[in-house]
XYZ file of C-alpha atoms in Angstrom:
769
model
C 167.770 49.438 39.751
C 165.155 47.210 38.635
C 166.118 44.806 40.608
C 165.943 46.995 43.695
C 162.331 47.693 43.016
C 161.118 44.306 42.357
C 162.815 43.293 45.665
C 161.261 46.006 47.606
C 157.756 44.928 45.895
C 158.278 41.507 47.066
C 159.301 42.270 50.530
C 156.153 44.552 50.886
C 153.931 41.663 49.584
C 155.598 39.420 52.130
C 154.813 41.573 55.113
C 150.945 42.099 54.136
C 150.501 38.340 53.593
C 152.113 37.355 56.868
C 149.613 39.710 58.795
C 146.585 37.883 57.546
C 144.554 35.466 59.500
C 141.755 34.794 57.455
C 140.552 31.331 56.732
C 142.009 29.300 53.936
C 138.898 29.656 51.935
C 139.529 33.250 51.309
C 143.376 33.124 51.609
C 143.689 33.533 47.753
C 141.522 36.416 47.242
C 143.229 38.215 50.213
C 146.640 37.559 48.616
C 145.477 39.241 45.407
C 144.291 42.165 47.273
C 147.537 42.534 49.470
C 149.667 42.299 46.287
C 147.602 45.183 44.522
C 147.756 47.147 47.686
C 151.688 46.532 47.850
C 152.144 47.610 44.368
C 150.157 50.812 44.847
C 152.152 51.702 48.158
C 155.432 51.166 46.281
C 154.327 52.980 43.369
C 153.386 55.932 45.859
C 156.795 55.719 47.408
C 158.744 55.806 44.148
C 157.082 58.223 41.812
C 160.063 60.460 41.479
C 163.682 59.443 40.598
C 165.126 61.082 43.651
C 163.242 58.523 45.854
C 165.183 55.770 44.342
C 168.118 56.398 46.804
C 165.745 55.910 49.768
C 164.693 52.328 48.789
C 167.190 50.702 51.504
C 165.522 52.994 54.126
C 162.003 52.005 52.832
C 162.925 48.357 53.110
C 164.134 48.632 56.590
C 161.061 50.509 57.686
C 158.733 47.576 56.473
C 161.056 45.225 58.043
C 160.608 46.992 61.408
C 156.711 46.874 60.830
C 156.745 43.298 60.033
C 158.573 42.401 63.258
C 156.284 44.766 65.479
C 153.019 42.761 63.897
C 154.826 39.275 64.590
C 155.399 40.376 68.060
C 151.883 41.499 68.693
C 150.196 38.447 67.154
C 152.453 36.223 69.476
C 151.466 38.066 72.634
C 147.911 37.877 71.738
C 147.875 34.046 71.065
C 149.957 33.451 74.275
C 147.266 35.630 76.114
C 144.527 33.425 74.602
C 146.312 30.163 75.623
C 146.791 31.302 79.156
C 143.022 32.393 79.576
C 141.987 28.963 78.242
C 144.336 27.195 80.785
C 143.052 29.054 83.638
C 139.412 28.369 82.851
C 140.003 24.693 82.452
C 141.687 24.726 85.814
C 138.701 26.579 87.439
C 136.033 24.192 85.789
C 138.010 20.956 87.312
C 137.944 22.789 90.900
C 134.346 23.218 90.474
C 133.800 19.741 89.622
C 135.488 18.669 92.734
C 133.427 20.793 95.002
C 130.171 19.592 93.466
C 131.259 16.136 94.249
C 132.109 16.978 97.841
C 128.747 18.729 98.348
C 126.894 15.875 96.827
C 128.392 13.563 99.445
C 127.573 15.771 102.287
C 123.981 16.217 101.458
C 123.760 12.443 101.232
C 125.299 12.267 104.827
C 123.037 14.894 106.215
C 119.794 13.013 104.689
C 120.837 9.726 106.317
C 121.408 11.458 109.795
C 117.840 13.267 109.545
C 116.274 9.698 108.730
C 118.015 8.507 111.858
C 116.724 11.498 114.134
C 113.003 11.289 113.450
C 112.601 8.719 116.181
C 114.631 10.679 118.625
C 112.494 13.816 118.090
C 109.283 11.820 118.920
C 110.602 10.470 121.951
C 111.387 14.118 123.155
C 107.842 15.453 122.745
C 107.298 14.859 126.560
C 110.409 17.006 127.181
C 109.090 19.669 124.934
C 105.831 19.877 126.818
C 107.587 20.067 130.012
C 109.494 23.052 128.733
C 106.426 24.962 127.770
C 104.670 24.149 131.213
C 107.686 25.337 132.884
C 107.938 28.656 130.643
C 104.300 29.234 131.674
C 104.809 28.674 135.341
C 107.892 30.849 135.002
C 105.726 33.638 133.517
C 103.105 33.016 136.040
C 105.596 33.333 139.085
C 107.305 36.640 137.486
C 103.908 38.303 137.209
C 102.454 37.000 140.461
C 102.438 40.090 142.253
C 100.575 41.793 139.539
C 98.135 38.840 139.129
C 97.084 39.143 142.606
C 96.759 42.882 142.822
C 94.826 43.712 139.524
C 91.780 45.279 141.260
C 94.004 47.422 143.484
C 96.425 48.692 140.569
C 93.420 49.393 138.564
C 91.873 51.511 141.302
C 95.246 53.223 141.725
C 95.585 54.056 138.298
C 92.136 55.492 137.959
C 93.047 57.749 140.893
C 96.051 58.748 139.082
C 94.114 59.680 136.107
C 91.731 61.786 137.973
C 94.547 63.592 139.642
C 96.063 64.244 136.102
C 99.198 61.994 136.859
C 98.893 60.447 133.415
C 102.628 59.133 133.000
C 102.350 57.080 136.360
C 98.651 55.977 135.536
C 100.143 54.647 132.106
C 102.891 52.986 133.978
C 100.627 50.830 135.988
C 98.644 50.144 133.017
C 101.728 48.994 130.995
C 102.567 46.602 133.848
C 99.146 44.940 134.130
C 99.010 44.802 130.115
C 102.499 43.243 130.132
C 101.507 40.511 132.746
C 98.175 39.814 130.766
C 99.977 39.608 127.562
C 102.729 37.266 128.812
C 100.224 35.118 130.273
C 98.082 35.064 127.128
C 101.252 34.464 124.890
C 102.494 31.242 126.997
C 98.812 29.910 126.637
C 99.003 30.697 122.839
C 102.219 28.579 122.747
C 100.562 25.590 123.946
C 99.516 23.136 121.164
C 96.085 22.697 122.778
C 95.497 26.510 122.896
C 92.712 26.165 125.365
C 89.799 28.687 124.556
C 88.651 28.386 128.107
C 91.972 29.297 129.696
C 92.463 32.231 127.145
C 88.908 33.352 128.123
C 89.682 32.782 131.786
C 92.747 35.327 131.432
C 90.948 37.756 129.232
C 88.150 38.051 131.744
C 90.405 38.227 134.815
C 92.154 41.399 133.206
C 88.802 42.898 131.916
C 89.196 46.044 133.897
C 92.733 46.818 132.197
C 90.999 47.266 128.830
C 88.270 49.585 130.423
C 91.299 51.253 132.316
C 93.178 51.788 128.974
C 89.820 53.248 127.483
C 89.504 55.683 130.307
C 93.141 56.970 130.106
C 92.598 57.323 126.167
C 89.632 59.691 126.909
C 91.499 61.621 129.217
C 94.224 61.923 126.716
C 91.948 63.209 124.138
C 90.527 65.859 126.556
C 93.800 67.117 127.158
C 94.534 67.065 123.364
C 91.058 68.924 122.791
C 92.142 71.710 125.140
C 95.862 71.870 124.021
C 95.812 75.195 122.763
C 94.526 76.375 126.121
C 96.699 73.827 128.256
C 99.925 74.662 126.499
C 99.614 78.393 127.813
C 98.797 77.266 131.268
C 100.719 74.124 132.025
C 102.638 72.569 129.008
C 103.813 69.503 131.088
C 100.248 67.960 130.928
C 100.439 68.239 127.220
C 103.830 66.826 127.305
C 102.692 63.887 129.461
C 99.945 63.069 127.219
C 102.287 63.053 124.081
C 104.819 60.691 125.848
C 102.129 58.267 126.709
C 101.059 58.168 123.210
C 104.697 57.682 121.995
C 104.913 54.730 124.601
C 101.882 53.053 123.263
C 103.336 53.610 119.764
C 106.421 51.520 120.619
C 104.338 48.920 122.208
C 102.256 48.696 119.096
C 105.251 48.162 116.887
C 106.506 45.550 119.345
C 103.487 43.642 119.272
C 103.249 43.614 115.368
C 106.737 42.556 115.299
C 106.035 39.680 117.642
C 102.823 38.678 115.571
C 104.913 38.524 112.375
C 107.239 36.064 114.235
C 104.775 34.035 116.262
C 101.271 34.743 115.038
C 100.292 36.047 118.582
C 98.812 39.445 118.911
C 97.702 40.846 122.503
C 94.006 42.066 122.542
C 93.399 45.521 121.880
C 96.540 45.828 120.132
C 97.439 47.855 117.824
C 95.881 50.887 119.614
C 97.106 53.505 117.104
C 96.793 56.102 119.513
C 98.952 58.355 117.396
C 96.590 58.226 114.577
C 93.908 58.765 116.717
C 95.773 61.890 118.425
C 95.780 63.516 114.968
C 92.060 62.883 114.432
C 91.248 64.741 117.824
C 93.519 67.478 116.985
C 91.876 67.722 113.534
C 88.408 67.713 115.405
C 89.570 70.252 117.775
C 90.826 72.920 114.858
C 87.498 72.040 113.071
C 85.643 73.064 116.171
C 87.622 76.042 116.587
C 86.875 77.305 113.217
C 83.031 76.490 113.514
C 82.796 78.100 116.727
C 83.689 81.604 115.080
C 80.277 82.139 114.089
C 78.276 83.947 116.941
C 75.619 86.019 114.632
C 73.268 85.090 112.186
C 71.865 86.976 109.139
C 68.646 87.755 110.863
C 70.233 89.282 113.964
C 73.230 91.043 112.287
C 73.730 92.001 108.678
C 77.297 92.129 108.811
C 77.396 88.421 110.248
C 79.782 87.023 107.491
C 82.132 89.921 107.915
C 82.556 89.438 111.686
C 82.700 85.479 111.235
C 85.728 85.959 108.991
C 87.337 88.445 110.939
C 86.917 86.316 113.980
C 88.018 83.259 112.117
C 91.202 85.152 110.809
C 92.029 86.314 114.257
C 91.742 83.164 115.896
C 93.778 80.970 113.358
C 96.454 83.613 113.142
C 96.618 83.687 117.454
C 96.526 79.786 117.248
C 99.162 79.173 114.818
C 101.476 81.640 116.602
C 100.882 79.555 119.766
C 101.597 76.411 118.170
C 104.731 77.885 116.486
C 106.155 79.257 119.983
C 104.995 76.878 122.678
C 103.250 73.770 121.412
C 105.945 72.624 118.895
C 108.174 72.210 121.902
C 105.769 69.606 123.396
C 105.911 67.392 120.540
C 108.813 65.248 119.105
C 110.765 66.971 116.190
C 109.892 64.178 113.799
C 106.080 65.131 114.317
C 106.836 68.328 112.205
C 104.093 69.903 114.507
C 103.629 73.238 112.980
C 103.492 72.089 109.562
C 100.672 69.468 110.548
C 98.799 72.192 112.329
C 99.182 74.768 109.434
C 97.727 72.025 107.145
C 94.753 71.173 109.686
C 93.799 74.828 109.809
C 94.099 75.235 106.036
C 91.736 72.314 105.546
C 89.286 73.118 108.200
C 89.053 76.678 106.806
C 88.624 75.308 103.218
C 85.895 73.170 104.562
C 84.118 75.950 106.311
C 84.423 78.335 103.513
C 82.884 75.851 100.925
C 80.129 75.253 103.251
C 79.561 79.094 103.499
C 79.750 79.232 99.610
C 77.042 76.453 99.268
C 74.513 78.684 101.452
C 72.249 81.152 99.866
C 74.406 84.106 100.016
C 73.521 87.673 99.113
C 75.498 89.659 96.699
C 77.396 91.645 99.321
C 78.054 88.435 101.229
C 79.412 86.654 98.280
C 81.962 89.757 97.779
C 82.832 89.527 101.379
C 83.677 85.931 101.202
C 85.702 86.086 98.132
C 87.635 88.947 98.937
C 88.358 87.352 102.343
C 89.316 84.198 100.451
C 91.430 85.659 97.529
C 92.977 88.696 99.424
C 92.966 88.378 103.099
C 93.854 84.831 103.559
C 97.059 84.612 101.924
C 98.823 87.891 102.705
C 100.582 89.130 105.714
C 97.442 89.644 107.633
C 96.814 86.040 107.928
C 98.746 82.795 106.605
C 101.417 84.842 105.029
C 102.315 86.493 108.580
C 105.934 86.801 108.999
C 105.892 84.692 111.910
C 104.106 81.980 109.987
C 105.818 82.248 106.542
C 109.175 81.524 107.915
C 107.947 77.967 108.807
C 105.687 76.894 105.904
C 105.045 78.476 102.282
C 101.549 79.464 101.767
C 102.151 78.917 97.920
C 102.324 75.188 98.641
C 98.708 75.001 100.006
C 95.797 74.037 97.712
C 93.381 76.928 96.842
C 90.978 77.526 99.978
C 88.207 77.559 97.339
C 88.365 75.439 94.101
C 88.171 77.638 90.919
C 85.060 76.197 89.944
C 83.353 77.281 93.175
C 84.957 80.785 92.688
C 83.489 81.057 89.126
C 80.131 79.785 90.423
C 79.995 82.423 93.302
C 81.093 85.142 90.614
C 78.324 84.160 88.268
C 75.779 84.082 91.011
C 76.937 87.687 92.098
C 76.514 88.915 88.495
C 73.024 87.432 88.299
C 72.104 88.984 91.635
C 73.787 92.288 90.863
C 72.004 92.461 87.506
C 68.598 91.946 89.142
C 69.606 94.742 92.063
C 70.955 97.371 90.008
C 67.927 97.191 87.644
C 65.754 97.673 90.643
C 67.810 100.444 91.999
C 68.017 102.294 88.854
C 64.139 102.072 88.707
C 63.607 103.194 92.119
C 66.165 106.200 91.704
C 64.299 107.317 88.427
C 60.849 107.100 90.235
C 62.252 109.158 93.332
C 63.749 111.697 90.696
C 60.537 111.993 88.620
C 58.628 112.665 91.876
C 60.774 115.648 92.482
C 59.983 117.115 88.811
C 56.480 117.853 90.251
C 57.562 119.868 93.319
C 56.573 123.443 93.516
C 60.445 124.454 94.283
C 63.107 124.863 91.710
C 65.776 122.052 91.457
C 69.171 122.592 93.153
C 71.898 124.394 91.153
C 75.584 123.452 91.077
C 78.389 125.875 91.892
C 78.038 127.230 88.528
C 74.510 127.902 88.705
C 73.453 125.073 86.449
C 70.176 123.342 87.434
C 70.693 119.634 88.217
C 68.988 116.775 90.195
C 70.502 114.299 92.506
C 69.915 111.588 89.827
C 73.273 111.292 88.321
C 75.044 111.331 91.688
C 72.638 108.574 92.886
C 73.287 106.343 89.692
C 77.181 106.629 89.683
C 77.298 106.482 93.476
C 75.849 102.753 92.946
C 78.254 102.161 90.293
C 81.151 103.358 92.200
C 80.308 101.398 95.143
C 79.934 97.805 93.259
C 83.078 98.492 91.355
C 85.030 99.155 94.433
C 83.874 96.138 95.553
C 84.751 94.430 92.335
C 88.218 95.742 92.561
C 88.696 93.589 95.542
C 88.207 90.406 93.664
C 90.263 90.752 90.468
C 90.656 92.922 87.596
C 88.724 90.572 85.289
C 85.659 90.625 87.494
C 86.145 94.565 87.685
C 85.971 94.742 83.930
C 82.882 92.525 83.902
C 81.098 94.472 86.481
C 82.073 97.777 84.828
C 80.523 96.687 81.439
C 77.429 95.462 83.115
C 77.005 98.850 84.581
C 77.392 100.561 81.141
C 74.859 98.086 79.670
C 72.448 98.943 82.456
C 73.096 102.483 82.016
C 71.924 102.054 78.403
C 68.593 100.560 79.352
C 68.202 103.066 82.176
C 68.587 106.085 79.806
C 65.829 104.787 77.540
C 63.621 104.846 80.402
C 64.864 108.350 81.465
C 64.109 109.547 77.716
C 60.419 108.112 78.135
C 59.919 109.693 81.586
C 61.025 112.891 80.337
C 58.591 112.696 77.416
C 55.738 111.733 79.776
C 56.677 114.702 81.734
C 56.182 117.128 78.822
C 52.875 115.373 77.925
C 51.657 115.816 81.584
C 52.423 119.563 81.474
C 50.846 119.932 78.206
C 47.453 118.888 79.731
C 47.662 122.050 82.045
C 50.562 124.270 81.124
C 50.344 125.662 84.753
C 51.591 122.535 86.181
C 54.062 121.598 87.059
C 54.967 125.088 88.279
C 58.633 124.373 87.683
C 58.399 122.701 84.441
C 61.069 124.742 82.630
C 63.578 124.363 85.509
C 63.213 120.775 85.825
C 63.444 120.264 82.128
C 66.720 122.337 82.180
C 67.827 119.886 84.967
C 67.018 117.005 82.858
C 69.263 118.164 79.993
C 72.052 119.057 82.478
C 71.911 115.335 83.807
C 73.007 114.315 80.350
C 76.164 116.080 80.489
C 76.816 115.106 84.055
C 76.074 111.584 82.832
C 78.492 111.738 80.071
C 81.174 113.148 82.357
C 80.679 110.676 85.057
C 80.722 107.739 82.728
C 84.257 109.172 81.175
C 85.357 109.500 84.856
C 84.427 105.904 85.736
C 86.244 104.576 82.608
C 89.338 106.470 83.624
C 89.401 105.139 87.014
C 88.252 101.664 86.655
C 89.202 100.593 82.837
C 92.717 100.133 81.571
C 91.417 100.906 78.141
C 89.670 104.222 77.032
C 88.526 102.329 73.720
C 84.946 103.141 72.733
C 82.872 100.074 73.032
C 79.351 99.375 71.824
C 77.994 100.256 75.413
C 79.725 103.524 75.153
C 78.567 104.348 71.631
C 74.618 103.488 72.706
C 75.096 105.568 75.791
C 76.267 108.419 73.720
C 73.476 108.126 71.322
C 70.743 107.811 73.759
C 72.101 110.901 76.081
C 72.196 113.066 72.963
C 68.582 111.999 72.032
C 67.500 112.721 75.542
C 69.112 116.168 75.741
C 67.977 117.006 72.144
C 64.372 115.981 73.277
C 64.714 118.247 76.305
C 65.754 121.024 74.153
C 62.795 120.522 71.928
C 60.521 120.416 74.650
C 61.636 123.666 75.741
C 61.534 125.482 72.431
C 57.893 123.844 72.197
C 57.166 125.563 75.300
C 58.545 128.995 73.917
C 56.603 128.720 70.777
C 53.441 127.884 72.469
C 53.632 131.142 73.891
C 54.575 132.751 70.727
C 52.146 131.312 68.763
C 49.638 134.129 68.676
C 52.145 136.644 67.911
C 53.601 134.489 65.106
C 50.089 134.401 63.743
C 50.053 138.159 63.275
C 53.077 138.327 61.139
C 52.603 139.159 57.529
C 48.797 140.103 58.208
C 46.798 143.271 57.660
C 47.300 144.035 61.415
C 50.834 143.599 60.961
C 51.182 146.084 58.038
C 49.283 148.676 59.723
C 51.395 148.630 62.989
C 52.015 145.499 65.123
C 54.209 144.813 67.953
C 54.470 141.006 67.454
C 58.256 140.950 66.604
C 59.030 143.092 69.492
C 56.830 140.857 71.815
C 58.515 137.826 70.226
C 61.920 139.053 71.083
C 61.098 139.750 74.766
C 59.494 136.457 75.137
C 62.338 134.629 73.691
C 64.868 136.859 75.792
C 63.071 136.176 78.912
C 62.832 132.412 78.417
C 66.589 132.284 77.642
C 67.321 134.074 81.004
C 66.271 130.630 82.338
C 68.038 128.746 79.731
C 71.312 130.288 80.497
C 71.303 127.670 83.253
C 71.781 124.984 80.568
C 75.188 123.589 80.414
C 77.436 123.660 77.202
C 77.171 122.493 74.701
C 73.369 121.956 74.851
C 72.628 125.705 75.483
C 74.608 126.596 72.447
C 72.721 124.125 70.446
C 69.483 125.225 71.810
C 70.209 129.019 70.939
C 71.120 127.868 67.287
C 67.943 125.959 67.132
C 65.789 128.681 68.772
C 67.306 131.145 66.145
C 66.683 128.931 63.019
C 63.165 128.057 64.437
C 62.143 131.619 64.888
C 63.360 132.436 61.177
C 61.453 129.415 59.850
C 58.316 130.402 61.588
C 58.577 133.881 60.118
C 59.215 132.364 56.733
C 56.242 130.074 57.269
C 54.096 133.154 57.839
C 55.206 134.716 54.545
C 54.417 131.363 52.746
C 51.007 131.048 54.061
C 49.991 134.225 51.963
C 48.212 135.877 54.685
C 48.547 139.190 52.834
C 48.913 140.307 49.094
C 50.351 143.770 48.610
C 48.147 146.138 46.931
C 50.490 148.473 45.579
C 54.169 149.706 45.598
C 54.020 151.714 48.901
C 52.620 148.796 50.679
C 55.394 146.441 49.211
C 58.031 148.882 50.230
C 56.512 149.395 53.731
C 56.243 145.675 54.235
C 59.620 145.307 52.882
C 61.157 147.731 55.225
C 59.367 146.398 58.118
C 60.686 142.813 57.250
C 64.267 144.264 57.177
C 63.921 145.847 60.588
C 62.452 142.795 62.146
C 65.360 140.721 60.560
C 67.686 143.137 62.314
C 65.776 142.885 65.535
C 66.144 139.113 65.506
C 70.027 139.315 64.547
C 70.380 141.664 67.579
C 68.467 139.232 69.864
C 70.442 136.274 68.846
C 73.868 138.074 68.743
C 73.116 139.123 72.414
C 71.884 135.415 73.464
C 74.942 133.738 71.689
C 77.639 136.196 70.810
C 79.995 133.451 69.790
C 77.688 132.068 66.969
C 77.737 133.402 63.438
C 73.962 132.586 62.333
C 73.098 135.928 60.503
C 72.625 134.174 57.457
C 69.327 132.886 58.908
C 68.019 136.335 59.197
C 69.189 137.141 55.985
C 66.622 134.942 54.396
C 63.854 137.269 55.741
C 65.957 140.218 54.195
C 66.293 138.322 50.947
C 62.422 138.135 50.576
C 61.965 141.565 51.656
C 64.172 142.523 48.644
C 61.848 140.457 46.329
C 58.800 142.592 47.814
C 60.821 145.825 47.630
C 61.679 145.996 43.936
C 59.900 148.438 41.915
C 60.622 147.227 38.581
C 59.016 143.770 37.753
C 61.114 143.105 34.920
C 64.036 142.751 37.202
C 62.262 140.055 39.544
C 63.954 137.160 37.923
C 67.315 138.665 38.842
C 66.244 139.082 42.530
C 64.711 135.927 42.562
C 67.668 133.986 41.292
C 69.833 135.982 43.860
C 67.760 134.499 46.787
C 67.877 130.817 45.056
C 71.495 131.195 44.782
C 71.991 132.018 48.539
C 69.290 129.378 49.611
C 69.452 126.450 47.140
C 66.697 124.312 49.176
C 64.019 127.055 48.243
C 61.418 125.461 45.916
C 59.093 126.398 43.246
C 56.100 126.658 45.209
C 57.961 128.853 47.917
C 59.011 131.483 44.765
C 55.386 131.189 43.646
C 54.057 132.124 47.293
C 56.602 135.040 47.329
C 55.311 136.329 44.025
C 51.784 135.866 45.366
C 52.491 138.121 48.307
C 54.095 140.663 46.218
C 50.783 141.026 44.174
C 51.807 142.327 40.993
C 53.616 139.298 39.232
C 51.641 138.238 35.927
C 51.162 134.690 35.293
C 53.411 134.905 32.065
C 56.041 136.391 34.476
C 56.025 133.645 37.019
C 55.992 131.168 34.120
C 59.314 132.609 32.624
C 60.897 132.848 35.991
C 60.217 129.307 36.847
C 61.401 127.990 33.422
C 64.696 130.151 33.570
C 65.379 129.074 37.077
C 64.969 125.328 35.959
C 67.406 125.658 33.227
C 69.985 127.601 35.687
C 69.412 125.890 39.070
C 72.700 124.413 40.615
C 72.505 121.141 42.790
C 71.907 121.594 46.459
C 74.943 121.178 48.446
C 74.837 118.873 51.334
C 76.622 121.144 53.655
C 74.281 124.022 53.258
C 71.772 124.001 56.350
C 68.311 124.108 55.213
C 65.770 126.930 55.732
C 62.911 126.343 53.219
C 63.334 122.557 52.765
C 60.453 121.585 55.460
C 58.288 124.537 54.994
C 55.078 123.791 53.043
C 53.001 126.071 51.081
C 49.311 125.811 51.470
C 46.718 125.520 48.700
C 49.722 124.695 45.980
C 46.989 122.848 43.909
C 45.112 125.958 43.413
C 48.299 128.011 42.334
C 48.403 126.623 38.742
C 52.269 126.393 38.941
C 54.587 124.039 36.848
C 56.060 121.046 38.604
C 58.536 121.328 41.535
C 62.091 122.097 40.778
C 64.435 119.340 41.356
């Protein structure tokens, strides 16, 4: 077995070493690596005893691998040798060819040197050939040469008759004769300038004839939109003439590249000129849309744009259905005209944008550019969109021009709307001094036309802004709201000035109360109109800084108006309020009855005030009546002399408080404000008390219900009662100071703003905190 293993290892090493092709310098190292690798492979094959039976099988397999490797090496070496042999043969053949070419070049050089003299001897023959060619050309064109004037005249007559193709044929014959003669002259070595000038002068009418024909062609092209409807053959003839000239231009340029000769007047480039004429025709068509001016017609721009729209659409439809057939297909005629009209309109619109446009004209222009031009009304019309995509065109107005126009509109609109609002307010203010009552809405509430006028202006401008884009609409809406804030400040100032004018002479204006009510109602109308405007023109109902300012100012205007009306009421009540808590009052006065009747009479008019202002005004009137009554008590107009007077005065106060309750319950049945009148009842209970020792309890009850009552108020009550000693007052004050609870912020004040006169003379302790 040991010998078999050793034999297998030796054979594996032999196979590995025979496959090596490295240089001799690394052979030894490679042998060692191969031996080590072979040992590892054999060790991997014979790890188990049962594998020893397969030693012979392993040996045969390695032998086969060895034979396969040897065969591949031999094949590779043989292939390399064949390639080298083939390459050597090809190099040998190339060397032979180079030698043959070198010999041939030497022969050619020898022959060329020998033929130089022969060429010099043939110069006379060459000159004769050129002269013969010139004479042959002259003979060939002899007929045209002698009849140039007649042919020119015939061609001119044909041009006048509209026979453009025949006229052009004669022109081409004349030009061909002239060009052949000039070319032959050009070929002569002398190139006599005199002869060339003689030919050019003789054929001078030909150039003028060409110019006349060109003018006629341009006339036909300028009228192409009309001509194609009447007689398209004329336009076809003009296009065919231009196509012929284009081919002639190409041939002349090709000959110039070959010979250097270019006939006079070439290249004519009539095709290029044709498109220039068509572009001018389109521009003139657009320019001719304007028939009115701003001075003659305020709607001049609208009319101009509508005429342009109609003309462009009609013209492009004619081009698509008629004119395309008159031009070769490779001209792509409809696309050319489509872009010509677009460029002409763009230039015209930019020219209009550069003018000093008014605000409405800016909107008309932008609306037409942004919304009329692209859709089906014009360039996006189904008959046109099938041929050209409007989206591939450049914008009719550059974005910076659009932004500039929008900015200019905003500036103009800001100035205009300020003037409009001022004028509307002045007009409304004049109505306040009328002798007739303001109009009433369907529910009977007084109002003026001011809110309707203001929001009609806003609505009109927002409808215009919507036609441009959403961003601009939002910008105009915010501008309207901002201007509304400034306007309402002026509105408030005018209402205050209106009140001051009335106070100078309360008989004027005659309908002061009714118009002040209308001013208050307008505030609610303004609020509702602003909400409606935002719902219609704004995607977001989130409040903004402008909204808060408007809401605040409207509330202030309405509050001022209500206050002015109440001032009017209490000016009439002033005399009757001054009778309260006086000797006249205790002996029998109808002041409270008169006050109630007067308030009720005024509130019959105030019923025309919209909610919530009428409710707020009723509450304020209720509070103010009670405050005035309390003020009358605090002014110490009377001091009760005995218990009977105190009882009688207290009973009267209780009855009058009940009268106030009934009055305001009637004016505002949904409001629960009886606690206001209860303050009068509470003071009456202080006066009605017969046992002075119980005054503290009654006063503390009053203080607990009305925490804003102060020390001087209690002192005034006790002074009116008339029987409270100094010590008793001192004891009441000290006890209340110790037991007073803090004034809750949620409790509406009654006594807070009521001052007590002659406080310094009453010798009372410091005010309660």
